[in-house]
PDB file of C-alpha atoms in Angstrom:
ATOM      1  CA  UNK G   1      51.108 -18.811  -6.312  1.00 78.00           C
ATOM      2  CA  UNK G   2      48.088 -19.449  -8.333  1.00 88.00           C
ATOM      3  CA  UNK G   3      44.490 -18.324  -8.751  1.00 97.00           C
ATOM      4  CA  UNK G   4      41.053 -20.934  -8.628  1.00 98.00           C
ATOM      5  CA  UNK G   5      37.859 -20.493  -9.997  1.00 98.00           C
ATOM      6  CA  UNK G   6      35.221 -22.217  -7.722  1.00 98.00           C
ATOM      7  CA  UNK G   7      32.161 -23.141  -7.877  1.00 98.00           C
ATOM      8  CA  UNK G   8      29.186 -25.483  -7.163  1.00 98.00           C
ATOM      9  CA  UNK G   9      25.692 -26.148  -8.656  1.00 98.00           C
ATOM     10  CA  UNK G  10      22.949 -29.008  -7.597  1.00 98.00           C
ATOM     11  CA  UNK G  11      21.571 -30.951 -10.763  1.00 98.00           C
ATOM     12  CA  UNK G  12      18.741 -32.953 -10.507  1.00 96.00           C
ATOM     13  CA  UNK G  13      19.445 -36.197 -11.729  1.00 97.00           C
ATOM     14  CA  UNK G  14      21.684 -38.974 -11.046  1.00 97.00           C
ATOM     15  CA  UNK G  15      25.438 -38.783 -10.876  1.00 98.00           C
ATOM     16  CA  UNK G  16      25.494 -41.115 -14.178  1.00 98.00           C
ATOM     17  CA  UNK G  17      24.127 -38.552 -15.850  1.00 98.00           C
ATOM     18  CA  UNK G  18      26.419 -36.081 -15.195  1.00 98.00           C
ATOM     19  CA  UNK G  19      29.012 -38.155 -15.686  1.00 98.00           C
ATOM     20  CA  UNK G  20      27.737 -39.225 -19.347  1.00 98.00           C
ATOM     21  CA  UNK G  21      27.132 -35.587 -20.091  1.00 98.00           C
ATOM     22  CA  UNK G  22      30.876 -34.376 -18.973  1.00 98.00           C
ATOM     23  CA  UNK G  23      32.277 -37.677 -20.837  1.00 98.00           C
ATOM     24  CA  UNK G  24      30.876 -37.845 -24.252  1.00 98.00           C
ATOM     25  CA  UNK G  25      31.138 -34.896 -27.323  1.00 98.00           C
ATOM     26  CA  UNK G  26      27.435 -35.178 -27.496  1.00 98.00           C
ATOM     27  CA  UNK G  27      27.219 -34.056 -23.975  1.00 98.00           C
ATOM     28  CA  UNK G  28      29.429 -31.549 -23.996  1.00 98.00           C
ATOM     29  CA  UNK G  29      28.452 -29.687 -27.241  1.00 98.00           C
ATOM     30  CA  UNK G  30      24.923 -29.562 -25.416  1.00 98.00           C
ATOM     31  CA  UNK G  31      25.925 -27.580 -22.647  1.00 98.00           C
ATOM     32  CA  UNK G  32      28.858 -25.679 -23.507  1.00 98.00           C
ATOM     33  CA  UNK G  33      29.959 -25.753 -27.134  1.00 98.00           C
ATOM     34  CA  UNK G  34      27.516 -26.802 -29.607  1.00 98.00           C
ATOM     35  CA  UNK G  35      30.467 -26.859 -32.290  1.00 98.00           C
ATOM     36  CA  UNK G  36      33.036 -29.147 -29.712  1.00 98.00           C
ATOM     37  CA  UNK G  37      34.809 -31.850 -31.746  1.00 98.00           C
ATOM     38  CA  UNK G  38      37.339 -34.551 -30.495  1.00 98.00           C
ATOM     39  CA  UNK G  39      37.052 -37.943 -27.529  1.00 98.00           C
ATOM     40  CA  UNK G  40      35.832 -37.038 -24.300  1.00 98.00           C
ATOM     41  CA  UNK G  41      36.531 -40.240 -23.025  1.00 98.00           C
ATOM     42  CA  UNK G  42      39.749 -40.748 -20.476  1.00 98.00           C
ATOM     43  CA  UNK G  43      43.074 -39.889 -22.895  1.00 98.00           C
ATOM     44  CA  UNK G  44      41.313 -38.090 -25.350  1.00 98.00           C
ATOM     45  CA  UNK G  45      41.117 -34.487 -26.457  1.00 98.00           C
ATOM     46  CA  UNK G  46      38.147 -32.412 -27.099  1.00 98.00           C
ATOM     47  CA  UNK G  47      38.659 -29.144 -28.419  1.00 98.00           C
ATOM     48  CA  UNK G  48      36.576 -26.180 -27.888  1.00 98.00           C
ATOM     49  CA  UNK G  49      35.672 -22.907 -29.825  1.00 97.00           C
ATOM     50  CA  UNK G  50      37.899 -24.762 -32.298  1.00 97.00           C
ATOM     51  CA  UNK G  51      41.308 -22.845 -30.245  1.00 97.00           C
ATOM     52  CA  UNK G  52      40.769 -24.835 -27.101  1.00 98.00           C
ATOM     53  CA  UNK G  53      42.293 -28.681 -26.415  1.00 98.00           C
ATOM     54  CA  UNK G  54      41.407 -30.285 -23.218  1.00 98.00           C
ATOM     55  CA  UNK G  55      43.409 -33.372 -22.124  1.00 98.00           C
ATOM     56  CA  UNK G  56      40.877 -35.747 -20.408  1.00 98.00           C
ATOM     57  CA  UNK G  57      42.899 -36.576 -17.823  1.00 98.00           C
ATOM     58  CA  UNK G  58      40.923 -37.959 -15.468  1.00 98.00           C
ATOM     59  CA  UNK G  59      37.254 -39.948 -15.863  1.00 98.00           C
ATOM     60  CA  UNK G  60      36.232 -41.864 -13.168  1.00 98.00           C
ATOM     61  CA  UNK G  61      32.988 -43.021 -13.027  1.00 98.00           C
ATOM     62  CA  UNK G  62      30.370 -41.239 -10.493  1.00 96.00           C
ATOM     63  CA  UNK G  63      32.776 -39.189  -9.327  1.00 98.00           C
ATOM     64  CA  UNK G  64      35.431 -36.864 -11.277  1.00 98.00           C
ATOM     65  CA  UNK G  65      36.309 -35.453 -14.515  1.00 98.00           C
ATOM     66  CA  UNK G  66      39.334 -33.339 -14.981  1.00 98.00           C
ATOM     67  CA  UNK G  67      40.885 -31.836 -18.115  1.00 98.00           C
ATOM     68  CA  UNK G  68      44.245 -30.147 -18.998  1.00 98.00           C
ATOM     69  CA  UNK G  69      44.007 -27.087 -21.224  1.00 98.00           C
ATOM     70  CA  UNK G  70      47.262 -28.346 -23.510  1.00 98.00           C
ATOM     71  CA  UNK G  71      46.335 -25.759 -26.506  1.00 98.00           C
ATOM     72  CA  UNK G  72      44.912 -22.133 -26.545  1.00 98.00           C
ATOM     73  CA  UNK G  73      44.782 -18.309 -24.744  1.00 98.00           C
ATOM     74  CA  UNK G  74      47.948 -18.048 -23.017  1.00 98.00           C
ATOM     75  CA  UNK G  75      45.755 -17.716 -19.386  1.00 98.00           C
ATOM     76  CA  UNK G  76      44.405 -20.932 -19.679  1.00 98.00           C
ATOM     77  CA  UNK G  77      47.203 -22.970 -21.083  1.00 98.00           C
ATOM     78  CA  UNK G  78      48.555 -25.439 -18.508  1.00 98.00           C
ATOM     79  CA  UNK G  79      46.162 -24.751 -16.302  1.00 98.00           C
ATOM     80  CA  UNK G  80      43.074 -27.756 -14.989  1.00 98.00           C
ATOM     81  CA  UNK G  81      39.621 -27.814 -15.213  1.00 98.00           C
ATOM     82  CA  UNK G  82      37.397 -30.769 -12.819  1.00 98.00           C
ATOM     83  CA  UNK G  83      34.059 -31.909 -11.521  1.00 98.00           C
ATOM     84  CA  UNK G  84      33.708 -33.478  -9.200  1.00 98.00           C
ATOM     85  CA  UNK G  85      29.874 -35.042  -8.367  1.00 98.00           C
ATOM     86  CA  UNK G  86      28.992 -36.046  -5.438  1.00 97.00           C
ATOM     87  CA  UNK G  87      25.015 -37.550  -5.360  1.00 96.00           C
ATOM     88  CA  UNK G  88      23.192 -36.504  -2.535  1.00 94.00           C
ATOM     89  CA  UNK G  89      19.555 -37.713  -2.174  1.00 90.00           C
ATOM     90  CA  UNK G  90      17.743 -36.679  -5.032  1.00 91.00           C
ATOM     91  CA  UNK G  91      20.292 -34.336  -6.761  1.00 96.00           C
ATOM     92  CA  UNK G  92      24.293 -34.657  -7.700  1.00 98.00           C
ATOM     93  CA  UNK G  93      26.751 -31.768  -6.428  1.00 98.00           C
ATOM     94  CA  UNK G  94      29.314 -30.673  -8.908  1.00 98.00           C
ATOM     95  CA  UNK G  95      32.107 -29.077  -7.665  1.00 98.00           C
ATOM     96  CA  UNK G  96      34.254 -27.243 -10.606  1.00 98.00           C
ATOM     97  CA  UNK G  97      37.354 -26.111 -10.490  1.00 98.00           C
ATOM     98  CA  UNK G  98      39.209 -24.552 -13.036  1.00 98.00           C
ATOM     99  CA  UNK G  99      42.924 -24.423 -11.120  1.00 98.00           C
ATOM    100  CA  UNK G 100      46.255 -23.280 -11.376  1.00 97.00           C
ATOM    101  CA  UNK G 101      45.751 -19.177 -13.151  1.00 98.00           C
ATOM    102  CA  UNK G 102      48.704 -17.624 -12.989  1.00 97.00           C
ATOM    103  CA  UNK G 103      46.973 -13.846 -12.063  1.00 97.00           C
ATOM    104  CA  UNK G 104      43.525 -12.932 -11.300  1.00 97.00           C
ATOM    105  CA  UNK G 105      43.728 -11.047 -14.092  1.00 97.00           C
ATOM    106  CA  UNK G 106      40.466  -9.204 -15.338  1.00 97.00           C
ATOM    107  CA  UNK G 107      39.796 -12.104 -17.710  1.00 97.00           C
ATOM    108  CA  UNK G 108      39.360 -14.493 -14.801  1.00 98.00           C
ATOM    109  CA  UNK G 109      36.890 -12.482 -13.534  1.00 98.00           C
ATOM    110  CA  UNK G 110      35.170 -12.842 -16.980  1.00 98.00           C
ATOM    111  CA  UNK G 111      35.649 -16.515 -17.029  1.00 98.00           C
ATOM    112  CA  UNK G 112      34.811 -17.131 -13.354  1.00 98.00           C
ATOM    113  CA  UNK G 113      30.814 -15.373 -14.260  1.00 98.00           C
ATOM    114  CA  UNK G 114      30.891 -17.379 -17.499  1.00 98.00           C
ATOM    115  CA  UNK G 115      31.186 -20.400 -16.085  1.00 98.00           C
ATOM    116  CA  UNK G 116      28.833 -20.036 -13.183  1.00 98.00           C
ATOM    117  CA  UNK G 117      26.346 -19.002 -15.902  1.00 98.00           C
ATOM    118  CA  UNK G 118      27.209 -22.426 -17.795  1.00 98.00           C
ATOM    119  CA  UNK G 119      26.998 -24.477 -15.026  1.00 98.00           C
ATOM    120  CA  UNK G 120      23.490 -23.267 -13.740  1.00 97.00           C
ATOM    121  CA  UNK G 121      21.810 -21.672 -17.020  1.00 96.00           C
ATOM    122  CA  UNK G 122      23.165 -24.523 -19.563  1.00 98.00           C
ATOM    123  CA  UNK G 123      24.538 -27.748 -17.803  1.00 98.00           C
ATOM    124  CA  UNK G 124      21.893 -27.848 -14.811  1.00 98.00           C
ATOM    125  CA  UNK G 125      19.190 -27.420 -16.856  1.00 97.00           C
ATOM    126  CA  UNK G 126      20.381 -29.545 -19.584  1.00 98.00           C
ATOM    127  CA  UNK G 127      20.505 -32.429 -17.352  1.00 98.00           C
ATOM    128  CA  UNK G 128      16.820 -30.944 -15.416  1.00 96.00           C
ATOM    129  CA  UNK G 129      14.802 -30.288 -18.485  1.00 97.00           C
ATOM    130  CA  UNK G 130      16.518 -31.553 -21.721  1.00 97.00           C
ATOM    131  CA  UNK G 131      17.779 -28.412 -23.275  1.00 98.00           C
ATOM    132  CA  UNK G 132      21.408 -26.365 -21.954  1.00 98.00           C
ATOM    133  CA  UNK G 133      22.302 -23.702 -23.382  1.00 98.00           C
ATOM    134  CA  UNK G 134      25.608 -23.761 -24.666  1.00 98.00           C
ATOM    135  CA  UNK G 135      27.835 -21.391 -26.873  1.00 97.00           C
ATOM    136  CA  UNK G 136      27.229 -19.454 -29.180  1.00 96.00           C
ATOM    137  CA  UNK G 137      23.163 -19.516 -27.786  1.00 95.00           C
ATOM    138  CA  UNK G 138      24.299 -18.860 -24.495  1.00 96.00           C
ATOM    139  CA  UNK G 139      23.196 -16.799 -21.902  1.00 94.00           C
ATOM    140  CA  UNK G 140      25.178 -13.357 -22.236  1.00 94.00           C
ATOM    141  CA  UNK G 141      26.783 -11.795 -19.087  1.00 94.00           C
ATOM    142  CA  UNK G 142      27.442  -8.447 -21.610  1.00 93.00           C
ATOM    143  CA  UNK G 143      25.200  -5.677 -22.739  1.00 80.00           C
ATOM    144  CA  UNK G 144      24.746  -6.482 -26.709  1.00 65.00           C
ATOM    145  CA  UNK G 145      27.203  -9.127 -26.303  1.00 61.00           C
TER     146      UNK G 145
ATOM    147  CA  UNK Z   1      47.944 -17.053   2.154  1.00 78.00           C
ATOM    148  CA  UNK Z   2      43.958 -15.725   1.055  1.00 88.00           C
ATOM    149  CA  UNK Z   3      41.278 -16.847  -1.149  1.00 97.00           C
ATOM    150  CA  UNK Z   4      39.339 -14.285  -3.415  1.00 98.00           C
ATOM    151  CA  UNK Z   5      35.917 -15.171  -5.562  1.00 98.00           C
ATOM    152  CA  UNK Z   6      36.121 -12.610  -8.638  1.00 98.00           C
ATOM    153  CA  UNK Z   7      33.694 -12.044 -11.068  1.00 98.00           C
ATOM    154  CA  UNK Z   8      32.489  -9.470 -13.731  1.00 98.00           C
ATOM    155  CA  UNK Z   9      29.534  -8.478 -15.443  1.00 98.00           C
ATOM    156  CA  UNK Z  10      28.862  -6.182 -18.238  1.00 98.00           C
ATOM    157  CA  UNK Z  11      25.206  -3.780 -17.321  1.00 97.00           C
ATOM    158  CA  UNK Z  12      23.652  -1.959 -19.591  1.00 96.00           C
ATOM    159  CA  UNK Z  13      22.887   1.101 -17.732  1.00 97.00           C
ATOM    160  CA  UNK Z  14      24.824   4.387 -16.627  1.00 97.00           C
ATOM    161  CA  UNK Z  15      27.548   4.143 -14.119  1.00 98.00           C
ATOM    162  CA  UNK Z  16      25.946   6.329 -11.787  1.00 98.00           C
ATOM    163  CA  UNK Z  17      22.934   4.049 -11.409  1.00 98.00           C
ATOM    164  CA  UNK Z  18      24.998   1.363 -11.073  1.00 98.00           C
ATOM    165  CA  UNK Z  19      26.402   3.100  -8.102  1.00 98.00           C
ATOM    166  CA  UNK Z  20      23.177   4.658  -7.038  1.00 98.00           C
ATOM    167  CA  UNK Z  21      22.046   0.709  -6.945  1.00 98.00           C
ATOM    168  CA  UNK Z  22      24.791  -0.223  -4.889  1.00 98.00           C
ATOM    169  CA  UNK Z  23      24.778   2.953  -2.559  1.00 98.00           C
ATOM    170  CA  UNK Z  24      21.302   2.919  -1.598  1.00 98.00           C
ATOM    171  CA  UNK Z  25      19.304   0.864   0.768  1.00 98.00           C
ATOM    172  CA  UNK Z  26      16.249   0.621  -1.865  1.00 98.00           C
ATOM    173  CA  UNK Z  27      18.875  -0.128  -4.511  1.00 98.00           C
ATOM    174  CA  UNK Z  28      20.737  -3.374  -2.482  1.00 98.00           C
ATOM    175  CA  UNK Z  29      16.652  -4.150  -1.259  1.00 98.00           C
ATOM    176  CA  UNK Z  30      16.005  -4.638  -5.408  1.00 98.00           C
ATOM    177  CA  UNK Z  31      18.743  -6.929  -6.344  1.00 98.00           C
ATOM    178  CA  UNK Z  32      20.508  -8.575  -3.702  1.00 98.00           C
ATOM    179  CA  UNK Z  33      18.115  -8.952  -0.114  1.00 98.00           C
ATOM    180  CA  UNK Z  34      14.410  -7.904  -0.370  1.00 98.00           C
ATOM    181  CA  UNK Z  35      14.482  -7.494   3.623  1.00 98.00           C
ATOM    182  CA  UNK Z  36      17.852  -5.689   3.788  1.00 98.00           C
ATOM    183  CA  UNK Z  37      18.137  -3.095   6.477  1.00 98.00           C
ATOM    184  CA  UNK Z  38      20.449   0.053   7.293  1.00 98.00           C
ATOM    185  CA  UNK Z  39      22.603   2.665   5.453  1.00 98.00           C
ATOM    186  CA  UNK Z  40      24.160   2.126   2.271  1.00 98.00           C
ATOM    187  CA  UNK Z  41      26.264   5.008   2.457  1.00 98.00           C
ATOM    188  CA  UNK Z  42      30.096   5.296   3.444  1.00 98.00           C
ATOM    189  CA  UNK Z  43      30.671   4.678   6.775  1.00 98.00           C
ATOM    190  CA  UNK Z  44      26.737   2.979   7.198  1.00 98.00           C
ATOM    191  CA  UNK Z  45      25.836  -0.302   8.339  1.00 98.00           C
ATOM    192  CA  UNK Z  46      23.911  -2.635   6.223  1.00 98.00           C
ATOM    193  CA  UNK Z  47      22.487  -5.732   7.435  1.00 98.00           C
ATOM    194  CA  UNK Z  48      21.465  -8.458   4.688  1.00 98.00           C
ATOM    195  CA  UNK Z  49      20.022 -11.964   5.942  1.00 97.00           C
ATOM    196  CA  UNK Z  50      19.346 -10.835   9.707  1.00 97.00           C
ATOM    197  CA  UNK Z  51      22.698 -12.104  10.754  1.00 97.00           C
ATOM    198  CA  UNK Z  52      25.245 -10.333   7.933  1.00 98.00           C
ATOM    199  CA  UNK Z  53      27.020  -6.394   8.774  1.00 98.00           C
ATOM    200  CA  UNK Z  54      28.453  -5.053   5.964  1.00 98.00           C
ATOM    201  CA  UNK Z  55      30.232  -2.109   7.229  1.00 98.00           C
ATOM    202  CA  UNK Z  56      31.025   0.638   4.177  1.00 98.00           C
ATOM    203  CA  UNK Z  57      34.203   1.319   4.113  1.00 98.00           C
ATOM    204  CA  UNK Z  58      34.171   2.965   0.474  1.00 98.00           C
ATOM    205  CA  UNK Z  59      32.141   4.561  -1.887  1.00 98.00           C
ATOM    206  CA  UNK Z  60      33.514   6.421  -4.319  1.00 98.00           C
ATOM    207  CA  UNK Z  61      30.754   8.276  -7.470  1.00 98.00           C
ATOM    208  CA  UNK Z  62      31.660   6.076 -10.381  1.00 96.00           C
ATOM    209  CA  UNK Z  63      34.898   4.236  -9.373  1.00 98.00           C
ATOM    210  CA  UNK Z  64      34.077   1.949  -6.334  1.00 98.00           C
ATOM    211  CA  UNK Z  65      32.242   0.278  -3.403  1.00 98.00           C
ATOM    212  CA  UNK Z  66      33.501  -1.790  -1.121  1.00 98.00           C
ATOM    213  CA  UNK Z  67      32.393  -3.513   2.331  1.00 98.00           C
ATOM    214  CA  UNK Z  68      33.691  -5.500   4.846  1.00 98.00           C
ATOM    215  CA  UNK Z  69      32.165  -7.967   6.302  1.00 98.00           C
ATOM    216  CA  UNK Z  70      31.596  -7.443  10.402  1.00 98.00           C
ATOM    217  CA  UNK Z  71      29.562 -10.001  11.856  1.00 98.00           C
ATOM    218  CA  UNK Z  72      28.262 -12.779  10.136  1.00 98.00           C
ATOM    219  CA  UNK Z  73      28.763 -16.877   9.467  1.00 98.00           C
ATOM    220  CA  UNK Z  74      32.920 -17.884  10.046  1.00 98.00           C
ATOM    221  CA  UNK Z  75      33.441 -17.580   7.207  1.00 98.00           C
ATOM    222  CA  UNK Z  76      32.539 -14.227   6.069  1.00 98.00           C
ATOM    223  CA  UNK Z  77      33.685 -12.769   8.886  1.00 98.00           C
ATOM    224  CA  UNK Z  78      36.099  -9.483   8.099  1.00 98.00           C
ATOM    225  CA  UNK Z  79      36.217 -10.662   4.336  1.00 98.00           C
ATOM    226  CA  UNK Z  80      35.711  -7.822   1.752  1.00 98.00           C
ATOM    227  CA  UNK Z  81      33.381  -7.185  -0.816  1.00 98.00           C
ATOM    228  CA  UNK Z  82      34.092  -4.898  -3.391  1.00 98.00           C
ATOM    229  CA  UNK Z  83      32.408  -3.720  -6.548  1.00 98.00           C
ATOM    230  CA  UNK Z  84      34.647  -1.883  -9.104  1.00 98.00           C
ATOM    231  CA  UNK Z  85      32.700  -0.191 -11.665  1.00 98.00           C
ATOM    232  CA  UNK Z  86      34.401   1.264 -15.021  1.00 97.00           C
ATOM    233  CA  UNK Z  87      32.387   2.581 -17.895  1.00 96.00           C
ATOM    234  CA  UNK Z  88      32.709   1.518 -21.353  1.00 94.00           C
ATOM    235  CA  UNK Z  89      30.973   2.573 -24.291  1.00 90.00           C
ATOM    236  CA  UNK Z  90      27.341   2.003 -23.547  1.00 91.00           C
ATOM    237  CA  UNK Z  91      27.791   0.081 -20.553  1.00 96.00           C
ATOM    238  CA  UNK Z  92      28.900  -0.485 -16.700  1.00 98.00           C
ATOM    239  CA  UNK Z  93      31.385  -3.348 -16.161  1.00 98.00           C
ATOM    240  CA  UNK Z  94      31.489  -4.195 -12.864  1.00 98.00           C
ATOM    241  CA  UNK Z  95      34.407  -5.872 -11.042  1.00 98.00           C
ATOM    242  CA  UNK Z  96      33.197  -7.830  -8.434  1.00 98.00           C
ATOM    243  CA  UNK Z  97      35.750  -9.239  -5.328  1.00 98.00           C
ATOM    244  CA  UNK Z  98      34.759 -11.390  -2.072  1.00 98.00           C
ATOM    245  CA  UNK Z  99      38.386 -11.169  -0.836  1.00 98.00           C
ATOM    246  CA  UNK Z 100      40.263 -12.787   2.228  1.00 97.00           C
ATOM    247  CA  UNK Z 101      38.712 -16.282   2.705  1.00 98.00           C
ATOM    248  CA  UNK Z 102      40.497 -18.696   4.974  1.00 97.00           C
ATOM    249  CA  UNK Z 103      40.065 -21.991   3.097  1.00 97.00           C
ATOM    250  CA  UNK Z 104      38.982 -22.780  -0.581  1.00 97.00           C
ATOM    251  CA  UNK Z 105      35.982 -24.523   1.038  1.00 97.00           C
ATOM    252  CA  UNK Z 106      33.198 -25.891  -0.319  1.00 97.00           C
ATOM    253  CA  UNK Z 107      30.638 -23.064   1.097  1.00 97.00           C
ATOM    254  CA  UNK Z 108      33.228 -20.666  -0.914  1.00 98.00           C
ATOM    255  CA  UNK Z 109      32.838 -23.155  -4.336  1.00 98.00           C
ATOM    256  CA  UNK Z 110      28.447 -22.411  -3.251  1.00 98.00           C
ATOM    257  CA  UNK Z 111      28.538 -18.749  -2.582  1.00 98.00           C
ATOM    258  CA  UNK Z 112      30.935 -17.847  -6.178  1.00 98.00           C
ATOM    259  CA  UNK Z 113      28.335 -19.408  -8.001  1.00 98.00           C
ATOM    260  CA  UNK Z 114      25.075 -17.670  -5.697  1.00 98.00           C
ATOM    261  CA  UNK Z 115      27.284 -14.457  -6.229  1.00 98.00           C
ATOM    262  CA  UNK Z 116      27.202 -15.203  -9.981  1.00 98.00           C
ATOM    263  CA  UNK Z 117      24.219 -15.019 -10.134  1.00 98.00           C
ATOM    264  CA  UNK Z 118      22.900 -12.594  -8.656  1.00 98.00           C
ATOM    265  CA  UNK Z 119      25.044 -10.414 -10.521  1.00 98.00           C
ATOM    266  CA  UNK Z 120      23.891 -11.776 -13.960  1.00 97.00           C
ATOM    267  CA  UNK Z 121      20.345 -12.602 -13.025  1.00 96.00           C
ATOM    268  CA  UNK Z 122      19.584  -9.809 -10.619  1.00 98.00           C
ATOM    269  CA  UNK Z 123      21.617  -7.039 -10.305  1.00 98.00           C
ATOM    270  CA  UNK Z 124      21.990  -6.793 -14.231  1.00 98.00           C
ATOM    271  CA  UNK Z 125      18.673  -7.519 -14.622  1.00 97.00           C
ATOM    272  CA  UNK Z 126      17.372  -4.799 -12.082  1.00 98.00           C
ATOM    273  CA  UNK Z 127      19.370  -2.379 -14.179  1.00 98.00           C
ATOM    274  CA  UNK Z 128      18.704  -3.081 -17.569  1.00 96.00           C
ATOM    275  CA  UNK Z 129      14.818  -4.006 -17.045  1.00 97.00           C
ATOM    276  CA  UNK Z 130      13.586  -2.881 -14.149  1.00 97.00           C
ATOM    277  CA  UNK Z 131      13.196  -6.133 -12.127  1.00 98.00           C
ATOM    278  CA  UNK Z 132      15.758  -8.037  -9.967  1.00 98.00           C
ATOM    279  CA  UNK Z 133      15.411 -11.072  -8.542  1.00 98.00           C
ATOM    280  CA  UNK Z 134      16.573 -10.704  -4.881  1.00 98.00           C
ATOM    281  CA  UNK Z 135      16.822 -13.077  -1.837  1.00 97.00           C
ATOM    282  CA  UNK Z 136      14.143 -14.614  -0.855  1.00 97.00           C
ATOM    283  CA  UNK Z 137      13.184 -15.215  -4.520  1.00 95.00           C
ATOM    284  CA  UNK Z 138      16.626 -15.535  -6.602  1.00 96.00           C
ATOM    285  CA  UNK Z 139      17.616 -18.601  -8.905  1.00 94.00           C
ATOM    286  CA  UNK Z 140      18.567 -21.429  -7.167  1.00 94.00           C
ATOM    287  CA  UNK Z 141      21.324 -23.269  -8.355  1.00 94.00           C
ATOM    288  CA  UNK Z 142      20.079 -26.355  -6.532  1.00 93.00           C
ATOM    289  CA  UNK Z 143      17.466 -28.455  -7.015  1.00 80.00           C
ATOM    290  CA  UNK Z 144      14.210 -28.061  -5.249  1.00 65.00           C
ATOM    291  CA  UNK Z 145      16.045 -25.524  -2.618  1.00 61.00           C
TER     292      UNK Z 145
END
């Protein structure tokens, strides 16, 4: 048995975009870690929070990105994070998954909120207006965090 | 074999008016459905949307509140929404469940991320400023919805 985060966000702009974003280190450190170093082209690794490696294990064009965590917390290790875009008129639908947690333990509730809060306070508006939000500017789901 | 959307979010208010929030009419009104109607209290009825009962099956001073779901779209349909609430230090954390979906489907990827945020952007909000931002004017996490 395992656990899924789900979720799903509409971005105004083309699904090239997205794509672009999700598939370079520029794009990524603009949205989610400003510090992210390594290839986020297919094969490579990109490494977040400087703990985190992400196999990019999948990169087709227009329509999915997927990762493998193969480094970091022992939750997330082995487990898969994807987008998948799907353009619709004027916007592109990203559905993310981050799959295969071995217990809904209380930090997947922590991650599940965090991520919803990347996607639509830092990616979405990334791609809408020019400027995410990503870590360590991001927006905080704590008190004082 | 059931699908749960978890989340968590830290407030920086009291537990008690975190479950006052919660327990109320007025309270749900201010962060979650500006034209929700019926009784917040254990055993009530609340109606959010004009088509959703949420019957209150538990509500418990500081611990927990949780619903279940009694007429509404498919897919809500005797699902259960719970709100666990534990304080820490100088805030409420509040363990959020929509438990006992069907089918991972897409309308569960939309409503985890709509359920995100409302927590973050509302229900937080509501408690730490004074404002929420319920239905009919919450975020949208699409574009030009």
């Amino acid at each position: 048995m395992a656990y899924d985060i789900l979720h799903r966000v509409g971005i105004g702009a083309p699904v090239d975009k997205v794509f672009e974003t999700l598939t370079t280190l520029e794009g990524n450190r603009a949205w989610w870690d400003a510090n992210a170093t390594g290839d986020a082209r297919k094969g490579g690794v990109l490494t977040f929070f400087n703990s985190h490696d992400m196999k990019v294990v999948e990169a087709t064009p227009g329509e999915l990105v997927k990762w493998k965590i193969t480094r970091g917390c022992k939750e997330w290790v082995d487990t898969e994070i994807s987008f998948q875009l799907v353009q619709k008129q004027d916007q592109t639908f990203v559905l993310f998954k981050h799959a295969g947690w071995r217990e809904p333990v209380e930090f997947m509730h922590h991650c599940s909120t965090k991520w919803a809060s990347f996607l639509t306070s830092s990616l979405k508006a990334l791609l809408e207006t020019g400027k995410g939000r990503p870590a360590p500017g991001e927006v905080k789901i704590y008190n004082g965090e």
